[in-house]
Amino acid sequence: MRTVSRTRMGLAVSMVAGSCLMAALPGTASAAPVEVPLDEVAAPMDELSVIDQVQELIVEDIDLIPDDSPTPDGGELPRPEGSAEIPDSGGEAPDDATETVPGDGGSDETPTIPGDGGSDETPTVPGDDSSSTPQSNDDTPTVPGDEPGDEPCDEPCDEPKSETYEPATRTRLPFTGGDPLPFMAIGLTAALAGAGFFLRKLGRAAEASFRNDTETSS
Amino acid sequence: MRSPVPGYVVSVILVGIGVGLLTYPLSTAWRYTAAQSRMAEAFAATVETSDTPAATDTVPADPAVAVPAAGEPVAKLTIPKLGLDTIVLSGTGRSVLKSGPGHYRETPLPGEPGNSAIAGHRTMYGQPFRYLDKLSEGDEIVALTRAGRFVYKVVEVKSVLPTDVSVIDPTDETFLTLTACDPPGSAARRLVVKARLSD
């Protein structure tokens, strides 16, 4: 009976200590009251700091769009003050050498569709009965998409892009919380429970030894 | 009679788990201290080898210079009123913030024109921004970067929702914005300290 009482006492002490610490969880102990304007309150659940932290941890662990990564869709994003260019985020940036659609109202020097009544300087359709031959002049047809006066590009004509800053993709300010109390409360409970088990075993062993001694002596 | 071994094993395991959980918060502080010590040496080496003007004028961002890789030291932040002296790392990912305050990579570096922003832990991981709420208007924040030493003065301390990312939006004037979770131990809101570059 004594052993059982001791064991129960140890477990009870462990549980009471753990419960007391759990009762002192964040939001009730360390948190100073914060005046929150009613129009800024997103949800009553914001007050439950433990749930908040778990949610934050889950969101950050999933990390679908890392804080420090460029936007995955290559979309155009606002850039910060002082940035020379939006860093290349993987999207195909339009530049001067992009193709124009024939007939899209581009320059007069783009090749016209045969038979469209274009200028005389356009090449004639092979096999037509025109006596004129394509003439070489300054207005020779250019590759679709070429702008008048453009220098030929051996290299991609992308403008140099700055990598000074990353594009702004953030939708939440980073999680910088983390409360030690839950860890300490659970840890203390586990440690006390472990100590209780240990004492229980010691008590049983001592009791068995005592009984053996008593039986032997009697 | 049953063998007492399983009982002892269980108790030892429980005690081990308990001690581990009890010391976890301390281990985050140790990690922070070790990382800061390492980063401080690396940052000091880079600052000493460059010309460090004592002026408080801004320096234009150099488009040719790439953003420092995540986790690299970018500045040394000093707040005399709080006794804070910490190395700021590049990026605000979770692993970075465990080693020290992190610079929002989408904002200019401290000393550059615009709104430079830094996030830091308020609890655990060295809790560098633990007492950020003690700052008030006029308090000094000093940022030492490779470009120089820049003195900011606090103009605003407020609490916002985590989704209010407008606090790190670009600005015409030169600001330094510090963010941390608020209240301590909770992620419900964010404490924001805004400081303007001192003339």
CSV table of C-alpha atoms in Angstrom, one decimal:
chain,number,residue,atom,x,y,z
A,1,MET,CA,0.0,0.0,0.0
A,2,ARG,CA,2.8,2.4,0.8
A,3,THR,CA,4.4,1.8,-2.5
A,4,VAL,CA,1.2,2.5,-4.3
A,5,SER,CA,0.6,5.7,-2.3
A,6,ARG,CA,4.1,6.9,-3.1
A,7,THR,CA,3.7,6.2,-6.7
A,8,ARG,CA,0.4,8.0,-6.8
A,9,MET,CA,1.8,10.9,-4.9
A,10,GLY,CA,4.7,11.2,-7.3
A,11,LEU,CA,2.4,11.1,-10.4
A,12,ALA,CA,0.1,13.5,-8.8
A,13,VAL,CA,2.9,16.0,-8.0
A,14,SER,CA,4.1,15.6,-11.6
A,15,MET,CA,0.7,16.3,-13.1
A,16,VAL,CA,0.0,19.2,-10.8
A,17,ALA,CA,3.3,20.8,-11.7
A,18,GLY,CA,2.7,20.3,-15.4
A,19,SER,CA,-0.8,21.6,-15.2
A,20,CYS,CA,0.4,24.7,-13.4
A,21,LEU,CA,2.9,25.4,-16.1
A,22,MET,CA,0.5,24.7,-18.8
A,23,ALA,CA,-1.9,27.2,-17.2
A,24,ALA,CA,0.8,29.8,-17.5
A,25,LEU,CA,1.0,29.5,-21.2
A,26,PRO,CA,1.6,32.5,-23.5
A,27,GLY,CA,-1.2,34.9,-23.8
A,28,THR,CA,-1.9,34.7,-20.1
A,29,ALA,CA,1.4,35.3,-18.5
A,30,SER,CA,4.1,37.1,-20.5
A,31,ALA,CA,1.8,38.9,-22.9
A,32,ALA,CA,1.2,42.5,-22.2
A,33,PRO,CA,-2.3,43.6,-23.2
A,34,VAL,CA,-2.3,45.1,-26.7
A,35,GLU,CA,-4.8,47.6,-27.8
A,36,VAL,CA,-6.1,46.3,-31.1
A,37,PRO,CA,-8.4,48.6,-33.1
A,38,LEU,CA,-11.6,46.7,-33.9
A,39,ASP,CA,-11.3,47.2,-37.6
A,40,GLU,CA,-7.9,45.5,-37.6
A,41,VAL,CA,-8.9,42.4,-35.7
A,42,ALA,CA,-8.9,39.6,-38.3
A,43,ALA,CA,-10.3,36.9,-36.1
A,44,PRO,CA,-10.8,36.1,-32.5
A,45,MET,CA,-8.4,33.2,-33.0
A,46,ASP,CA,-5.6,35.6,-33.2
A,47,GLU,CA,-5.6,35.7,-29.4
A,48,LEU,CA,-4.7,32.0,-29.2
A,49,SER,CA,-1.0,32.3,-29.4
A,50,VAL,CA,-0.2,28.6,-29.4
A,51,ILE,CA,-2.5,28.0,-32.3
A,52,ASP,CA,-1.0,31.0,-34.0
A,53,GLN,CA,2.4,29.6,-33.6
A,54,VAL,CA,1.5,26.2,-34.8
A,55,GLN,CA,-0.1,27.8,-37.9
A,56,GLU,CA,2.9,29.9,-38.5
A,57,LEU,CA,5.2,26.9,-38.2
A,58,ILE,CA,3.1,24.9,-40.6
A,59,VAL,CA,2.9,27.7,-43.1
A,60,GLU,CA,6.6,28.3,-42.9
A,61,ASP,CA,7.5,24.7,-43.0
A,62,ILE,CA,5.5,24.1,-46.1
A,63,ASP,CA,7.3,27.1,-47.6
A,64,LEU,CA,5.6,27.0,-50.9
A,65,ILE,CA,6.9,30.4,-51.8
A,66,PRO,CA,10.1,30.9,-49.8
A,67,ASP,CA,10.7,34.4,-48.4
A,68,ASP,CA,13.9,34.7,-50.2
A,69,SER,CA,13.0,33.2,-53.6
A,70,PRO,CA,11.9,35.0,-56.7
A,71,THR,CA,8.3,34.9,-57.7
A,72,PRO,CA,7.5,31.6,-59.4
A,73,ASP,CA,5.2,32.9,-62.0
A,74,GLY,CA,7.6,35.5,-63.4
A,75,GLY,CA,5.0,38.1,-63.0
A,76,GLU,CA,5.9,41.8,-62.9
A,77,LEU,CA,6.1,43.0,-59.4
A,78,PRO,CA,6.7,46.4,-57.8
A,79,ARG,CA,10.3,47.1,-57.0
A,80,PRO,CA,11.8,49.0,-54.2
A,81,GLU,CA,13.0,52.5,-54.3
A,82,GLY,CA,16.5,52.8,-55.8
A,83,SER,CA,16.4,49.5,-57.7
A,84,ALA,CA,17.5,50.0,-61.2
A,85,GLU,CA,15.5,47.1,-62.6
A,86,ILE,CA,13.3,44.3,-61.4
A,87,PRO,CA,15.5,41.2,-61.1
A,88,ASP,CA,14.9,38.7,-63.7
A,89,SER,CA,12.3,36.5,-62.1
A,90,GLY,CA,12.2,33.8,-64.7
A,91,GLY,CA,9.6,35.3,-67.0
A,92,GLU,CA,10.3,36.2,-70.6
A,93,ALA,CA,10.8,39.9,-70.5
A,94,PRO,CA,9.5,41.8,-73.6
A,95,ASP,CA,12.3,43.5,-75.4
A,96,ASP,CA,12.8,45.3,-78.6
A,97,ALA,CA,13.6,42.2,-80.5
A,98,THR,CA,10.3,40.4,-79.8
A,99,GLU,CA,8.4,39.3,-82.8
A,100,THR,CA,5.7,41.4,-84.2
A,101,VAL,CA,2.7,39.9,-85.7
A,102,PRO,CA,2.6,40.6,-89.5
A,103,GLY,CA,-0.2,42.9,-90.2
A,104,ASP,CA,-0.3,44.2,-86.7
A,105,GLY,CA,0.3,47.7,-87.7
A,106,GLY,CA,4.1,47.5,-87.3
A,107,SER,CA,6.5,49.5,-89.3
A,108,ASP,CA,6.3,49.9,-93.0
A,109,GLU,CA,9.4,48.0,-93.5
A,110,THR,CA,8.1,44.7,-92.3
A,111,PRO,CA,7.4,42.3,-95.1
A,112,THR,CA,4.0,42.6,-96.4
A,113,ILE,CA,1.8,39.7,-97.3
A,114,PRO,CA,2.1,38.9,-101.0
A,115,GLY,CA,-0.8,40.4,-102.9
A,116,ASP,CA,-1.7,42.7,-100.1
A,117,GLY,CA,-1.0,45.8,-102.2
A,118,GLY,CA,2.0,46.7,-100.3
A,119,SER,CA,4.8,48.9,-101.3
A,120,ASP,CA,6.9,48.4,-104.4
A,121,GLU,CA,9.9,47.6,-102.2
A,122,THR,CA,8.5,44.4,-101.0
A,123,PRO,CA,9.8,41.2,-102.6
A,124,THR,CA,7.5,39.9,-105.2
A,125,VAL,CA,6.0,36.5,-105.1
A,126,PRO,CA,8.1,33.9,-107.0
A,127,GLY,CA,6.5,33.0,-110.2
A,128,ASP,CA,4.6,36.2,-110.7
A,129,ASP,CA,4.7,37.9,-114.0
A,130,SER,CA,6.2,41.0,-112.8
A,131,SER,CA,9.3,42.0,-114.7
A,132,SER,CA,10.8,43.6,-111.7
A,133,THR,CA,13.2,41.7,-109.6
A,134,PRO,CA,13.7,42.2,-105.9
A,135,GLN,CA,16.0,45.1,-105.5
A,136,SER,CA,18.6,45.4,-103.0
A,137,ASN,CA,18.4,48.7,-101.2
A,138,ASP,CA,18.4,50.1,-97.7
A,139,ASP,CA,14.8,49.1,-97.1
A,140,THR,CA,15.3,45.4,-97.6
A,141,PRO,CA,12.8,43.4,-95.7
A,142,THR,CA,13.8,42.8,-92.2
A,143,VAL,CA,13.2,39.9,-90.0
A,144,PRO,CA,9.8,40.0,-88.6
A,145,GLY,CA,10.0,41.9,-85.4
A,146,ASP,CA,12.9,44.0,-86.3
A,147,GLU,CA,12.5,47.6,-85.5
A,148,PRO,CA,13.6,50.1,-88.0
A,149,GLY,CA,17.1,51.2,-87.3
A,150,ASP,CA,17.9,48.4,-84.9
A,151,GLU,CA,21.3,47.1,-84.9
A,152,PRO,CA,21.5,43.4,-85.6
A,153,CYS,CA,21.8,41.5,-82.4
A,154,ASP,CA,24.4,38.7,-82.2
A,155,GLU,CA,23.8,38.5,-78.5
A,156,PRO,CA,20.4,38.6,-76.9
A,157,CYS,CA,19.4,42.2,-76.7
A,158,ASP,CA,18.1,42.0,-73.1
A,159,GLU,CA,18.9,45.0,-71.1
A,160,PRO,CA,21.2,44.4,-68.2
A,161,LYS,CA,19.2,43.6,-65.2
A,162,SER,CA,20.1,44.6,-61.7
A,163,GLU,CA,20.1,42.0,-59.0
A,164,THR,CA,20.4,44.5,-56.2
A,165,TYR,CA,17.1,43.6,-54.6
A,166,GLU,CA,14.7,40.7,-54.8
A,167,PRO,CA,11.2,41.2,-56.1
A,168,ALA,CA,8.6,41.8,-53.4
A,169,THR,CA,6.5,38.7,-53.2
A,170,ARG,CA,5.8,38.8,-49.5
A,171,THR,CA,2.2,38.5,-48.1
A,172,ARG,CA,3.1,38.1,-44.4
A,173,LEU,CA,5.8,39.5,-42.2
A,174,PRO,CA,8.1,36.7,-41.1
A,175,PHE,CA,7.4,34.7,-38.0
A,176,THR,CA,9.8,35.9,-35.2
A,177,GLY,CA,8.0,34.6,-32.2
A,178,GLY,CA,8.4,31.2,-30.5
A,179,ASP,CA,7.5,30.8,-26.9
A,180,PRO,CA,9.7,28.7,-24.6
A,181,LEU,CA,7.0,28.1,-22.0
A,182,PRO,CA,5.3,25.2,-23.8
A,183,PHE,CA,8.6,23.4,-24.3
A,184,MET,CA,9.5,23.9,-20.7
A,185,ALA,CA,6.1,22.9,-19.3
A,186,ILE,CA,6.0,19.7,-21.3
A,187,GLY,CA,9.6,19.0,-20.6
A,188,LEU,CA,9.2,19.5,-16.9
A,189,THR,CA,6.1,17.3,-16.9
A,190,ALA,CA,7.9,14.5,-18.7
A,191,ALA,CA,11.0,14.8,-16.4
A,192,LEU,CA,8.8,14.7,-13.3
A,193,ALA,CA,6.8,11.7,-14.6
A,194,GLY,CA,10.1,9.9,-15.4
A,195,ALA,CA,11.4,10.6,-12.0
A,196,GLY,CA,8.1,9.4,-10.5
A,197,PHE,CA,8.4,6.1,-12.4
A,198,PHE,CA,12.0,5.8,-11.3
A,199,LEU,CA,11.1,6.3,-7.6
A,200,ARG,CA,8.2,3.9,-7.9
A,201,LYS,CA,10.6,1.2,-9.2
A,202,LEU,CA,13.0,2.0,-6.4
A,203,GLY,CA,10.3,1.8,-3.9
A,204,ARG,CA,9.1,-1.6,-5.1
A,205,ALA,CA,12.6,-3.0,-5.1
A,206,ALA,CA,13.2,-1.7,-1.6
A,207,GLU,CA,9.9,-3.1,-0.4
A,208,ALA,CA,10.6,-6.5,-2.0
A,209,SER,CA,14.0,-6.5,-0.4
A,210,PHE,CA,12.6,-5.6,3.0
A,211,ARG,CA,10.0,-8.4,2.7
A,212,ASN,CA,12.7,-10.9,1.8
A,213,ASP,CA,14.8,-9.8,4.8
A,214,THR,CA,11.8,-10.0,7.1
A,215,GLU,CA,10.8,-13.5,5.9
A,216,THR,CA,14.4,-14.7,6.1
A,217,SER,CA,14.8,-13.4,9.6
A,218,SER,CA,11.5,-14.8,10.8
B,1,MET,CA,7.6,-11.1,-10.4
B,2,ARG,CA,8.1,-8.9,-13.4
B,3,SER,CA,11.5,-7.5,-14.3
B,4,PRO,CA,12.0,-3.9,-13.2
B,5,VAL,CA,14.1,-3.1,-16.3
B,6,PRO,CA,11.2,-1.8,-18.5
B,7,GLY,CA,10.1,0.6,-15.8
B,8,TYR,CA,13.6,2.0,-15.5
B,9,VAL,CA,13.9,2.4,-19.2
B,10,VAL,CA,10.7,4.3,-19.4
B,11,SER,CA,11.7,6.5,-16.6
B,12,VAL,CA,15.1,7.2,-18.2
B,13,ILE,CA,13.4,8.0,-21.6
B,14,LEU,CA,10.9,10.3,-20.0
B,15,VAL,CA,13.6,12.1,-18.0
B,16,GLY,CA,15.7,12.4,-21.2
B,17,ILE,CA,12.8,13.9,-23.2
B,18,GLY,CA,12.0,16.2,-20.3
B,19,VAL,CA,15.5,17.5,-20.0
B,20,GLY,CA,15.7,17.9,-23.8
B,21,LEU,CA,12.6,19.9,-23.9
B,22,LEU,CA,13.6,22.0,-20.9
B,23,THR,CA,16.9,22.9,-22.4
B,24,TYR,CA,15.6,23.5,-26.0
B,25,PRO,CA,15.0,27.2,-25.4
B,26,LEU,CA,18.5,27.5,-24.1
B,27,SER,CA,19.9,25.6,-27.0
B,28,THR,CA,18.4,28.2,-29.4
B,29,ALA,CA,20.2,30.9,-27.5
B,30,TRP,CA,23.4,28.9,-27.8
B,31,ARG,CA,22.9,28.5,-31.5
B,32,TYR,CA,22.3,32.2,-31.8
B,33,THR,CA,25.4,33.1,-29.8
B,34,ALA,CA,27.6,30.8,-31.8
B,35,ALA,CA,26.3,32.0,-35.1
B,36,GLN,CA,26.6,35.6,-34.1
B,37,SER,CA,30.2,35.1,-33.0
B,38,ARG,CA,31.1,33.5,-36.3
B,39,MET,CA,29.3,36.2,-38.3
B,40,ALA,CA,30.8,39.0,-36.3
B,41,GLU,CA,34.3,37.8,-37.3
B,42,ALA,CA,33.4,37.5,-40.9
B,43,PHE,CA,31.7,40.9,-41.0
B,44,ALA,CA,34.5,42.6,-39.1
B,45,ALA,CA,37.0,41.3,-41.7
B,46,THR,CA,35.0,42.7,-44.6
B,47,VAL,CA,34.4,46.1,-42.9
B,48,GLU,CA,38.1,46.5,-42.0
B,49,THR,CA,39.2,45.9,-45.5
B,50,SER,CA,36.9,48.6,-47.0
B,51,ASP,CA,36.8,52.3,-46.5
B,52,THR,CA,34.2,53.0,-43.9
B,53,PRO,CA,33.1,56.6,-44.0
B,54,ALA,CA,31.6,58.0,-40.8
B,55,ALA,CA,29.2,60.1,-42.7
B,56,THR,CA,25.4,59.6,-42.4
B,57,ASP,CA,24.6,60.4,-46.0
B,58,THR,CA,22.9,57.6,-47.9
B,59,VAL,CA,24.8,55.6,-50.5
B,60,PRO,CA,23.1,54.8,-53.7
B,61,ALA,CA,22.5,51.1,-54.4
B,62,ASP,CA,25.0,49.6,-56.7
B,63,PRO,CA,23.1,47.7,-59.4
B,64,ALA,CA,26.2,45.8,-60.2
B,65,VAL,CA,26.4,44.4,-56.8
B,66,ALA,CA,24.3,41.3,-56.3
B,67,VAL,CA,22.2,40.7,-53.3
B,68,PRO,CA,24.2,38.9,-50.6
B,69,ALA,CA,23.4,35.3,-50.4
B,70,ALA,CA,20.9,34.3,-47.7
B,71,GLY,CA,22.6,34.0,-44.4
B,72,GLU,CA,25.6,36.2,-45.2
B,73,PRO,CA,26.2,39.1,-42.8
B,74,VAL,CA,25.1,42.5,-44.3
B,75,ALA,CA,25.3,44.9,-41.4
B,76,LYS,CA,26.0,45.4,-37.7
B,77,LEU,CA,23.0,46.8,-35.8
B,78,THR,CA,23.5,48.7,-32.6
B,79,ILE,CA,20.7,50.1,-30.4
B,80,PRO,CA,22.4,51.9,-27.5
B,81,LYS,CA,19.3,52.2,-25.4
B,82,LEU,CA,18.6,48.5,-25.4
B,83,GLY,CA,22.3,47.5,-25.3
B,84,LEU,CA,21.8,45.6,-28.5
B,85,ASP,CA,24.7,44.8,-30.7
B,86,THR,CA,24.0,42.2,-33.3
B,87,ILE,CA,25.0,41.1,-36.8
B,88,VAL,CA,22.2,41.3,-39.4
B,89,LEU,CA,22.1,38.5,-41.9
B,90,SER,CA,20.7,38.5,-45.4
B,91,GLY,CA,17.2,37.1,-45.8
B,92,THR,CA,14.3,36.4,-43.5
B,93,GLY,CA,13.9,32.7,-43.8
B,94,ARG,CA,13.4,30.7,-40.7
B,95,SER,CA,16.9,29.2,-40.6
B,96,VAL,CA,18.4,32.6,-41.1
B,97,LEU,CA,16.4,34.2,-38.3
B,98,LYS,CA,17.6,31.5,-35.9
B,99,SER,CA,21.1,32.9,-36.3
B,100,GLY,CA,20.3,36.6,-36.0
B,101,PRO,CA,18.1,39.4,-37.3
B,102,GLY,CA,17.5,39.2,-41.0
B,103,HIS,CA,17.4,41.8,-43.7
B,104,TYR,CA,14.4,41.8,-46.0
B,105,ARG,CA,16.1,41.1,-49.3
B,106,GLU,CA,13.4,43.0,-51.3
B,107,THR,CA,14.4,46.2,-49.5
B,108,PRO,CA,17.5,48.4,-49.8
B,109,LEU,CA,20.4,47.7,-47.5
B,110,PRO,CA,20.7,50.0,-44.5
B,111,GLY,CA,22.2,53.3,-45.6
B,112,GLU,CA,20.8,53.1,-49.1
B,113,PRO,CA,17.9,55.4,-50.1
B,114,GLY,CA,14.5,54.0,-49.4
B,115,ASN,CA,13.0,51.8,-46.7
B,116,SER,CA,15.4,49.2,-45.4
B,117,ALA,CA,13.8,46.5,-43.3
B,118,ILE,CA,15.1,44.0,-40.7
B,119,ALA,CA,13.2,41.3,-38.9
B,120,GLY,CA,14.3,39.6,-35.7
B,121,HIS,CA,13.1,37.2,-33.0
B,122,ARG,CA,11.5,38.6,-29.9
B,123,THR,CA,11.6,35.4,-28.0
B,124,MET,CA,14.0,32.4,-28.2
B,125,TYR,CA,16.9,32.3,-30.7
B,126,GLY,CA,18.8,34.9,-28.8
B,127,GLN,CA,15.7,37.2,-28.8
B,128,PRO,CA,17.6,40.1,-30.3
B,129,PHE,CA,14.5,42.2,-30.6
B,130,ARG,CA,13.1,41.3,-27.2
B,131,TYR,CA,12.8,44.8,-25.9
B,132,LEU,CA,12.1,46.6,-29.2
B,133,ASP,CA,8.9,48.0,-27.6
B,134,LYS,CA,11.0,50.0,-25.2
B,135,LEU,CA,12.2,52.2,-28.0
B,136,SER,CA,10.5,55.6,-28.3
B,137,GLU,CA,10.7,58.5,-30.6
B,138,GLY,CA,14.2,60.0,-30.9
B,139,ASP,CA,16.1,56.9,-29.8
B,140,GLU,CA,19.1,56.1,-31.9
B,141,ILE,CA,19.7,53.0,-34.1
B,142,VAL,CA,23.1,52.6,-35.7
B,143,ALA,CA,23.7,50.5,-38.7
B,144,LEU,CA,27.2,49.7,-39.8
B,145,THR,CA,27.6,48.3,-43.3
B,146,ARG,CA,30.3,47.9,-45.7
B,147,ALA,CA,29.3,51.3,-47.1
B,148,GLY,CA,29.6,53.2,-43.9
B,149,ARG,CA,28.0,54.0,-40.5
B,150,PHE,CA,24.4,55.2,-40.6
B,151,VAL,CA,22.5,56.7,-37.6
B,152,TYR,CA,18.8,56.5,-37.6
B,153,LYS,CA,16.3,58.0,-35.1
B,154,VAL,CA,13.1,56.3,-34.2
B,155,VAL,CA,10.0,58.1,-35.4
B,156,GLU,CA,7.3,55.5,-34.8
B,157,VAL,CA,6.6,52.4,-32.8
B,158,LYS,CA,3.4,50.5,-33.6
B,159,SER,CA,1.8,47.1,-33.7
B,160,VAL,CA,0.3,45.8,-37.0
B,161,LEU,CA,-1.2,42.6,-38.3
B,162,PRO,CA,1.2,40.0,-39.8
B,163,THR,CA,-0.4,40.6,-43.2
B,164,ASP,CA,0.3,44.3,-43.2
B,165,VAL,CA,3.4,44.2,-45.4
B,166,SER,CA,2.9,47.9,-46.3
B,167,VAL,CA,5.3,48.7,-43.4
B,168,ILE,CA,8.2,47.5,-45.6
B,169,ASP,CA,7.0,49.3,-48.8
B,170,PRO,CA,9.4,51.6,-50.6
B,171,THR,CA,9.6,55.2,-49.3
B,172,ASP,CA,10.9,58.4,-50.6
B,173,GLU,CA,12.8,59.2,-47.5
B,174,THR,CA,15.5,56.9,-46.0
B,175,PHE,CA,14.0,54.7,-43.3
B,176,LEU,CA,15.1,51.7,-41.3
B,177,THR,CA,12.2,49.5,-40.3
B,178,LEU,CA,12.5,46.8,-37.6
B,179,THR,CA,9.9,44.1,-37.2
B,180,ALA,CA,9.3,41.4,-34.6
B,181,CYS,CA,6.5,39.3,-33.3
B,182,ASP,CA,4.1,41.0,-30.9
B,183,PRO,CA,3.3,40.4,-28.1
B,184,PRO,CA,6.3,38.4,-26.9
B,185,GLY,CA,5.6,34.7,-27.3
B,186,SER,CA,2.8,35.3,-29.7
B,187,ALA,CA,2.5,35.5,-33.5
B,188,ALA,CA,-0.7,37.4,-33.5
B,189,ARG,CA,0.8,40.7,-34.5
B,190,ARG,CA,4.0,42.3,-35.5
B,191,LEU,CA,5.8,45.1,-33.7
B,192,VAL,CA,7.2,47.7,-36.1
B,193,VAL,CA,9.8,50.3,-35.3
B,194,LYS,CA,10.4,52.9,-37.9
B,195,ALA,CA,13.4,55.1,-37.8
B,196,ARG,CA,14.5,57.9,-40.2
B,197,LEU,CA,18.1,58.5,-41.2
B,198,SER,CA,19.5,61.2,-39.0
B,199,ASP,CA,20.8,64.4,-40.7
